[in-house]
Amino acid sequence: GYLRSLAKEFEESTNSVRVELNRLAEAGLLLAEDEGKTKVYRANHMHPFFTEIKNMVSKFLGLDDLMERIVRRMGEVERAYIVGDYAMGIDSGIV
Protein backbone atom coordinates (compact mmCIF):
# COMPACT_ATOMS: atom_id res chain seq x y z
CA GLY A 1 0.00 0.00 0.00
CA TYR A 2 0.95 3.61 -0.46
CA LEU A 3 1.19 5.99 2.48
CA ARG A 4 -1.46 8.42 1.24
CA SER A 5 -3.94 5.70 0.32
CA LEU A 6 -3.47 4.04 3.71
CA ALA A 7 -3.95 7.36 5.51
CA LYS A 8 -7.14 7.98 3.55
CA GLU A 9 -8.44 4.46 4.16
CA PHE A 10 -7.85 4.68 7.93
CA GLU A 11 -8.89 8.34 8.11
CA GLU A 12 -5.63 9.29 9.80
CA SER A 13 -2.94 11.85 9.06
CA THR A 14 -0.13 10.75 6.78
CA ASN A 15 2.33 11.51 9.58
CA SER A 16 0.69 9.17 12.10
CA VAL A 17 0.43 6.42 9.49
CA ARG A 18 4.09 6.97 8.52
CA VAL A 19 5.17 6.58 12.16
CA GLU A 20 3.29 3.28 12.51
CA LEU A 21 4.53 1.96 9.17
CA ASN A 22 8.11 2.78 10.19
CA ARG A 23 7.60 0.94 13.48
CA LEU A 24 6.25 -2.13 11.67
CA ALA A 25 9.15 -1.98 9.20
CA GLU A 26 11.68 -1.69 12.05
CA ALA A 27 10.06 -4.75 13.67
CA GLY A 28 10.47 -6.62 10.38
CA LEU A 29 6.74 -7.12 9.82
CA LEU A 30 6.77 -4.85 6.76
CA LEU A 31 9.22 -4.34 3.92
CA ALA A 32 9.62 -0.79 2.63
CA GLU A 33 10.89 -0.05 -0.86
CA ASP A 34 11.42 3.21 -2.69
CA GLU A 35 9.79 3.28 -6.11
CA GLY A 36 10.92 6.61 -7.49
CA LYS A 37 9.65 9.25 -5.08
CA THR A 38 7.14 6.84 -3.56
CA LYS A 39 7.73 4.47 -0.66
CA VAL A 40 5.80 1.21 -0.98
CA TYR A 41 5.11 -1.05 2.00
CA ARG A 42 4.55 -4.79 1.74
CA ALA A 43 3.99 -7.55 4.24
CA ASN A 44 7.16 -9.47 5.03
CA HIS A 45 6.17 -13.04 4.15
CA MET A 46 9.40 -14.31 5.71
CA HIS A 47 8.67 -12.91 9.19
CA PRO A 48 8.06 -15.67 11.75
CA PHE A 49 4.67 -14.18 12.72
CA PHE A 50 3.44 -13.61 9.15
CA THR A 51 1.23 -16.72 9.01
CA GLU A 52 -0.31 -16.06 12.42
CA ILE A 53 -1.08 -12.42 11.59
CA LYS A 54 -2.48 -13.36 8.18
CA ASN A 55 -4.75 -15.94 9.81
CA MET A 56 -5.99 -13.42 12.38
CA VAL A 57 -6.78 -10.86 9.66
CA SER A 58 -8.54 -13.50 7.56
CA LYS A 59 -10.68 -14.61 10.50
CA PHE A 60 -11.50 -11.03 11.47
CA LEU A 61 -12.43 -9.81 8.00
CA GLY A 62 -13.59 -12.95 6.27
CA LEU A 63 -12.77 -13.67 2.65
CA ASP A 64 -15.71 -11.74 1.20
CA ASP A 65 -14.90 -8.54 3.10
CA LEU A 66 -11.20 -8.90 2.39
CA MET A 67 -11.79 -9.30 -1.35
CA GLU A 68 -14.22 -6.35 -1.38
CA ARG A 69 -11.65 -4.10 0.30
CA ILE A 70 -8.92 -5.13 -2.14
CA VAL A 71 -11.10 -4.58 -5.21
CA ARG A 72 -12.32 -1.22 -3.88
CA ARG A 73 -8.73 -0.02 -3.46
CA MET A 74 -7.87 -1.06 -7.01
CA GLY A 75 -10.30 1.43 -8.56
CA GLU A 76 -12.59 0.58 -11.43
CA VAL A 77 -12.70 -3.20 -11.67
CA GLU A 78 -15.05 -4.89 -14.11
CA ARG A 79 -14.52 -8.42 -12.84
CA ALA A 80 -12.64 -10.20 -10.10
CA TYR A 81 -12.12 -13.94 -9.91
CA ILE A 82 -11.11 -16.22 -7.10
CA VAL A 83 -9.07 -19.12 -8.41
CA GLY A 84 -7.15 -22.02 -6.98
CA ASP A 85 -7.93 -23.64 -3.64
CA TYR A 86 -10.47 -21.04 -2.46
CA ALA A 87 -12.45 -21.41 -5.69
CA MET A 88 -12.72 -25.12 -4.90
CA GLY A 89 -13.79 -24.49 -1.32
CA ILE A 90 -10.45 -25.41 0.24
CA ASP A 91 -9.15 -22.99 2.89
CA SER A 92 -5.44 -23.36 2.20
CA GLY A 93 -4.70 -19.85 3.50
CA ILE A 94 -3.54 -18.64 0.08
CA VAL A 95 -5.80 -16.36 -1.95
mmCIF file with all atom_site columns, C-alpha atoms in Angstrom:
data_model
loop_
_atom_site.group_PDB
_atom_site.id
_atom_site.type_symbol
_atom_site.label_atom_id
_atom_site.label_alt_id
_atom_site.label_comp_id
_atom_site.label_asym_id
_atom_site.label_entity_id
_atom_site.label_seq_id
_atom_site.pdbx_PDB_ins_code
_atom_site.Cartn_x
_atom_site.Cartn_y
_atom_site.Cartn_z
_atom_site.occupancy
_atom_site.B_iso_or_equiv
_atom_site.pdbx_formal_charge
_atom_site.auth_seq_id
_atom_site.auth_comp_id
_atom_site.auth_asym_id
_atom_site.auth_atom_id
_atom_site.pdbx_PDB_model_num
ATOM 1  C CA . GLY A 1 1  ? 0.000   0.000   0.000   1.00 0.00 ? 1  GLY A CA 1
ATOM 2  C CA . TYR A 1 2  ? 0.949   3.605   -0.462  1.00 0.00 ? 2  TYR A CA 1
ATOM 3  C CA . LEU A 1 3  ? 1.187   5.993   2.476   1.00 0.00 ? 3  LEU A CA 1
ATOM 4  C CA . ARG A 1 4  ? -1.464  8.423   1.240   1.00 0.00 ? 4  ARG A CA 1
ATOM 5  C CA . SER A 1 5  ? -3.941  5.704   0.315   1.00 0.00 ? 5  SER A CA 1
ATOM 6  C CA . LEU A 1 6  ? -3.465  4.037   3.711   1.00 0.00 ? 6  LEU A CA 1
ATOM 7  C CA . ALA A 1 7  ? -3.951  7.363   5.515   1.00 0.00 ? 7  ALA A CA 1
ATOM 8  C CA . LYS A 1 8  ? -7.135  7.976   3.553   1.00 0.00 ? 8  LYS A CA 1
ATOM 9  C CA . GLU A 1 9  ? -8.440  4.458   4.163   1.00 0.00 ? 9  GLU A CA 1
ATOM 10 C CA . PHE A 1 10 ? -7.846  4.680   7.926   1.00 0.00 ? 10 PHE A CA 1
ATOM 11 C CA . GLU A 1 11 ? -8.887  8.340   8.114   1.00 0.00 ? 11 GLU A CA 1
ATOM 12 C CA . GLU A 1 12 ? -5.627  9.290   9.804   1.00 0.00 ? 12 GLU A CA 1
ATOM 13 C CA . SER A 1 13 ? -2.944  11.846  9.060   1.00 0.00 ? 13 SER A CA 1
ATOM 14 C CA . THR A 1 14 ? -0.133  10.750  6.782   1.00 0.00 ? 14 THR A CA 1
ATOM 15 C CA . ASN A 1 15 ? 2.326   11.514  9.578   1.00 0.00 ? 15 ASN A CA 1
ATOM 16 C CA . SER A 1 16 ? 0.687   9.169   12.101  1.00 0.00 ? 16 SER A CA 1
ATOM 17 C CA . VAL A 1 17 ? 0.427   6.415   9.487   1.00 0.00 ? 17 VAL A CA 1
ATOM 18 C CA . ARG A 1 18 ? 4.087   6.967   8.516   1.00 0.00 ? 18 ARG A CA 1
ATOM 19 C CA . VAL A 1 19 ? 5.167   6.580   12.158  1.00 0.00 ? 19 VAL A CA 1
ATOM 20 C CA . GLU A 1 20 ? 3.294   3.284   12.509  1.00 0.00 ? 20 GLU A CA 1
ATOM 21 C CA . LEU A 1 21 ? 4.533   1.964   9.167   1.00 0.00 ? 21 LEU A CA 1
ATOM 22 C CA . ASN A 1 22 ? 8.108   2.776   10.189  1.00 0.00 ? 22 ASN A CA 1
ATOM 23 C CA . ARG A 1 23 ? 7.604   0.938   13.480  1.00 0.00 ? 23 ARG A CA 1
ATOM 24 C CA . LEU A 1 24 ? 6.246   -2.128  11.674  1.00 0.00 ? 24 LEU A CA 1
ATOM 25 C CA . ALA A 1 25 ? 9.146   -1.976  9.201   1.00 0.00 ? 25 ALA A CA 1
ATOM 26 C CA . GLU A 1 26 ? 11.679  -1.691  12.052  1.00 0.00 ? 26 GLU A CA 1
ATOM 27 C CA . ALA A 1 27 ? 10.062  -4.750  13.673  1.00 0.00 ? 27 ALA A CA 1
ATOM 28 C CA . GLY A 1 28 ? 10.470  -6.624  10.378  1.00 0.00 ? 28 GLY A CA 1
ATOM 29 C CA . LEU A 1 29 ? 6.743   -7.123  9.823   1.00 0.00 ? 29 LEU A CA 1
ATOM 30 C CA . LEU A 1 30 ? 6.765   -4.854  6.756   1.00 0.00 ? 30 LEU A CA 1
ATOM 31 C CA . LEU A 1 31 ? 9.216   -4.341  3.924   1.00 0.00 ? 31 LEU A CA 1
ATOM 32 C CA . ALA A 1 32 ? 9.621   -0.792  2.629   1.00 0.00 ? 32 ALA A CA 1
ATOM 33 C CA . GLU A 1 33 ? 10.890  -0.047  -0.859  1.00 0.00 ? 33 GLU A CA 1
ATOM 34 C CA . ASP A 1 34 ? 11.420  3.214   -2.690  1.00 0.00 ? 34 ASP A CA 1
ATOM 35 C CA . GLU A 1 35 ? 9.794   3.284   -6.114  1.00 0.00 ? 35 GLU A CA 1
ATOM 36 C CA . GLY A 1 36 ? 10.917  6.610   -7.490  1.00 0.00 ? 36 GLY A CA 1
ATOM 37 C CA . LYS A 1 37 ? 9.654   9.251   -5.077  1.00 0.00 ? 37 LYS A CA 1
ATOM 38 C CA . THR A 1 38 ? 7.136   6.840   -3.557  1.00 0.00 ? 38 THR A CA 1
ATOM 39 C CA . LYS A 1 39 ? 7.725   4.473   -0.660  1.00 0.00 ? 39 LYS A CA 1
ATOM 40 C CA . VAL A 1 40 ? 5.795   1.215   -0.983  1.00 0.00 ? 40 VAL A CA 1
ATOM 41 C CA . TYR A 1 41 ? 5.113   -1.051  1.999   1.00 0.00 ? 41 TYR A CA 1
ATOM 42 C CA . ARG A 1 42 ? 4.552   -4.788  1.742   1.00 0.00 ? 42 ARG A CA 1
ATOM 43 C CA . ALA A 1 43 ? 3.994   -7.548  4.245   1.00 0.00 ? 43 ALA A CA 1
ATOM 44 C CA . ASN A 1 44 ? 7.162   -9.470  5.031   1.00 0.00 ? 44 ASN A CA 1
ATOM 45 C CA . HIS A 1 45 ? 6.166   -13.036 4.146   1.00 0.00 ? 45 HIS A CA 1
ATOM 46 C CA . MET A 1 46 ? 9.399   -14.309 5.707   1.00 0.00 ? 46 MET A CA 1
ATOM 47 C CA . HIS A 1 47 ? 8.668   -12.906 9.188   1.00 0.00 ? 47 HIS A CA 1
ATOM 48 C CA . PRO A 1 48 ? 8.063   -15.675 11.754  1.00 0.00 ? 48 PRO A CA 1
ATOM 49 C CA . PHE A 1 49 ? 4.674   -14.182 12.723  1.00 0.00 ? 49 PHE A CA 1
ATOM 50 C CA . PHE A 1 50 ? 3.436   -13.613 9.150   1.00 0.00 ? 50 PHE A CA 1
ATOM 51 C CA . THR A 1 51 ? 1.233   -16.716 9.008   1.00 0.00 ? 51 THR A CA 1
ATOM 52 C CA . GLU A 1 52 ? -0.311  -16.063 12.421  1.00 0.00 ? 52 GLU A CA 1
ATOM 53 C CA . ILE A 1 53 ? -1.075  -12.416 11.594  1.00 0.00 ? 53 ILE A CA 1
ATOM 54 C CA . LYS A 1 54 ? -2.481  -13.356 8.176   1.00 0.00 ? 54 LYS A CA 1
ATOM 55 C CA . ASN A 1 55 ? -4.747  -15.941 9.810   1.00 0.00 ? 55 ASN A CA 1
ATOM 56 C CA . MET A 1 56 ? -5.990  -13.418 12.380  1.00 0.00 ? 56 MET A CA 1
ATOM 57 C CA . VAL A 1 57 ? -6.780  -10.863 9.657   1.00 0.00 ? 57 VAL A CA 1
ATOM 58 C CA . SER A 1 58 ? -8.542  -13.497 7.558   1.00 0.00 ? 58 SER A CA 1
ATOM 59 C CA . LYS A 1 59 ? -10.677 -14.608 10.500  1.00 0.00 ? 59 LYS A CA 1
ATOM 60 C CA . PHE A 1 60 ? -11.497 -11.025 11.472  1.00 0.00 ? 60 PHE A CA 1
ATOM 61 C CA . LEU A 1 61 ? -12.428 -9.814  7.997   1.00 0.00 ? 61 LEU A CA 1
ATOM 62 C CA . GLY A 1 62 ? -13.591 -12.954 6.269   1.00 0.00 ? 62 GLY A CA 1
ATOM 63 C CA . LEU A 1 63 ? -12.770 -13.666 2.645   1.00 0.00 ? 63 LEU A CA 1
ATOM 64 C CA . ASP A 1 64 ? -15.711 -11.745 1.198   1.00 0.00 ? 64 ASP A CA 1
ATOM 65 C CA . ASP A 1 65 ? -14.902 -8.544  3.105   1.00 0.00 ? 65 ASP A CA 1
ATOM 66 C CA . LEU A 1 66 ? -11.196 -8.899  2.391   1.00 0.00 ? 66 LEU A CA 1
ATOM 67 C CA . MET A 1 67 ? -11.787 -9.295  -1.354  1.00 0.00 ? 67 MET A CA 1
ATOM 68 C CA . GLU A 1 68 ? -14.217 -6.353  -1.378  1.00 0.00 ? 68 GLU A CA 1
ATOM 69 C CA . ARG A 1 69 ? -11.646 -4.096  0.297   1.00 0.00 ? 69 ARG A CA 1
ATOM 70 C CA . ILE A 1 70 ? -8.921  -5.131  -2.144  1.00 0.00 ? 70 ILE A CA 1
ATOM 71 C CA . VAL A 1 71 ? -11.103 -4.583  -5.211  1.00 0.00 ? 71 VAL A CA 1
ATOM 72 C CA . ARG A 1 72 ? -12.322 -1.222  -3.878  1.00 0.00 ? 72 ARG A CA 1
ATOM 73 C CA . ARG A 1 73 ? -8.727  -0.016  -3.465  1.00 0.00 ? 73 ARG A CA 1
ATOM 74 C CA . MET A 1 74 ? -7.871  -1.065  -7.014  1.00 0.00 ? 74 MET A CA 1
ATOM 75 C CA . GLY A 1 75 ? -10.296 1.430   -8.555  1.00 0.00 ? 75 GLY A CA 1
ATOM 76 C CA . GLU A 1 76 ? -12.587 0.584   -11.433 1.00 0.00 ? 76 GLU A CA 1
ATOM 77 C CA . VAL A 1 77 ? -12.696 -3.197  -11.666 1.00 0.00 ? 77 VAL A CA 1
ATOM 78 C CA . GLU A 1 78 ? -15.054 -4.886  -14.109 1.00 0.00 ? 78 GLU A CA 1
ATOM 79 C CA . ARG A 1 79 ? -14.524 -8.424  -12.838 1.00 0.00 ? 79 ARG A CA 1
ATOM 80 C CA . ALA A 1 80 ? -12.635 -10.201 -10.099 1.00 0.00 ? 80 ALA A CA 1
ATOM 81 C CA . TYR A 1 81 ? -12.118 -13.944 -9.910  1.00 0.00 ? 81 TYR A CA 1
ATOM 82 C CA . ILE A 1 82 ? -11.107 -16.221 -7.099  1.00 0.00 ? 82 ILE A CA 1
ATOM 83 C CA . VAL A 1 83 ? -9.074  -19.123 -8.408  1.00 0.00 ? 83 VAL A CA 1
ATOM 84 C CA . GLY A 1 84 ? -7.153  -22.024 -6.980  1.00 0.00 ? 84 GLY A CA 1
ATOM 85 C CA . ASP A 1 85 ? -7.927  -23.635 -3.640  1.00 0.00 ? 85 ASP A CA 1
ATOM 86 C CA . TYR A 1 86 ? -10.473 -21.040 -2.459  1.00 0.00 ? 86 TYR A CA 1
ATOM 87 C CA . ALA A 1 87 ? -12.447 -21.407 -5.688  1.00 0.00 ? 87 ALA A CA 1
ATOM 88 C CA . MET A 1 88 ? -12.723 -25.123 -4.905  1.00 0.00 ? 88 MET A CA 1
ATOM 89 C CA . GLY A 1 89 ? -13.795 -24.486 -1.316  1.00 0.00 ? 89 GLY A CA 1
ATOM 90 C CA . ILE A 1 90 ? -10.455 -25.410 0.237   1.00 0.00 ? 90 ILE A CA 1
ATOM 91 C CA . ASP A 1 91 ? -9.149  -22.994 2.887   1.00 0.00 ? 91 ASP A CA 1
ATOM 92 C CA . SER A 1 92 ? -5.437  -23.360 2.202   1.00 0.00 ? 92 SER A CA 1
ATOM 93 C CA . GLY A 1 93 ? -4.700  -19.855 3.505   1.00 0.00 ? 93 GLY A CA 1
ATOM 94 C CA . ILE A 1 94 ? -3.538  -18.642 0.083   1.00 0.00 ? 94 ILE A CA 1
ATOM 95 C CA . VAL A 1 95 ? -5.799  -16.363 -1.947  1.00 0.00 ? 95 VAL A CA 1
#
